[in-house]
Amino acid sequence: MRATHGLALALVLGCSQVAPRTGHMERPPSSPPPSAAPPPTAAPPPPAATASPAPPPYDLAADRERIRVQAQAELGDGTQTALAQGVFVLVAAPGWNKTALAASTDLTTRAIDAYYSGRFDKRPERAIGVYLFADAASYQAYCKARLGGECDSPFGMYHPDIKRIVMNAGPGLGTLTHELVHPIVEADFPRAPIWLNEGIASLFEAPVLPAKGEIHGIKNWRLPRLLEGMRAPAEQREARLDVLFGMSDDKFRDAEEKLHYATARYVCQWLDQEGWLWPFYRDWRDHFADDPTGEKTFAQVTKMTPAQANAPWTRWARAL
Ligand SMILES: [Zn+2]
């Protein structure tokens, strides 16, 4: 994310693939090294024992505690934490009060329940810190002090290198339901292109959760950018459903990034409304090697090629 913008209703402009920040690559604490004592003489040595010792097993409880201790050290005594869904350690920076933390924890719990109800399958295995700041000033101050510079997005980011979501929760918790998608996609569909990753994440930045296990996205502030792209002669070839298929991650992040976000987001909303999003996502994930662009899976699910689907999708978006 390179530029801020002035939309008053803007909630999220997050991104998933943040370049690792050198000097801030915290790791889970290592377990004590294996005992140096020789194994019992009766036990045969394992065949690969001399090649390389197995790394210590990951200790989830210890990692969650490490996140809590680190957050307290970084943010001070007023910091509160809460655990959601086993791996998400929510960290309320001073200013994000107890009631707001409870609401954030409840939303995380309900959203994750829905994300794993016929949508995603594989869960993150390692603890993820979710830092919630009450305003832009405290959020940016943290990025500058701890993450090597100003936050690229004015609303929230997921840092995969340190398993940490950092967000300005002041504008609303849509940022939270957006950013939670990124570590989930990282676990569930690690080869997903950014357009799909950000399209789904952006869909859920304006979430509705009508019942347990259900989550959908409704129209939000990204629509005007899409409609502008559909109208502008210079951008019409970008504001199309079919341009996403085969779009590289670098292309997604180019000068038309905001239009690409909007296009991907509304393609995902349309697919979800038609009941196609999750069959498409899951089938593509499971057959990615045979269908790297997703076009074949899209056609199987929707009975249209991406080029054929552009017209009905465009009509739908213009009528929103
Ligand atoms: Zn994002």
Coordinates of C-alpha atoms and ligand atoms in Angstrom, one line a residue, residues 1 12-17 156-158 178-179 182 197-198 201-202 205 222 253 261, ligand 1:
M1 CA 0.0 0.0 0.0
V12 CA -9.6 -0.7 5.2
L13 CA -6.8 -0.6 2.8
G14 CA -4.9 -3.5 4.1
C15 CA -2.6 -5.8 2.3
S16 CA -1.3 -9.2 2.9
Q17 CA 2.1 -9.4 1.6
G156 CA -4.3 -2.2 8.8
M157 CA -1.7 -4.7 7.7
Y158 CA -0.8 -8.4 8.2
H178 CA -10.5 -8.0 6.5
E179 CA -7.1 -8.7 8.0
H182 CA -4.9 -13.0 5.3
N197 CA -6.6 -13.0 -1.3
E198 CA -7.4 -9.3 -1.3
A201 CA -10.4 -10.0 2.5
S202 CA -12.0 -6.8 1.1
E205 CA -14.4 -5.5 5.5
R222 CA -14.8 0.7 -2.8
R253 CA 0.0 -3.7 -6.9
Y261 CA -8.9 -3.9 -5.2
Ligands
ZN1 ZN -5.6 -7.0 2.7

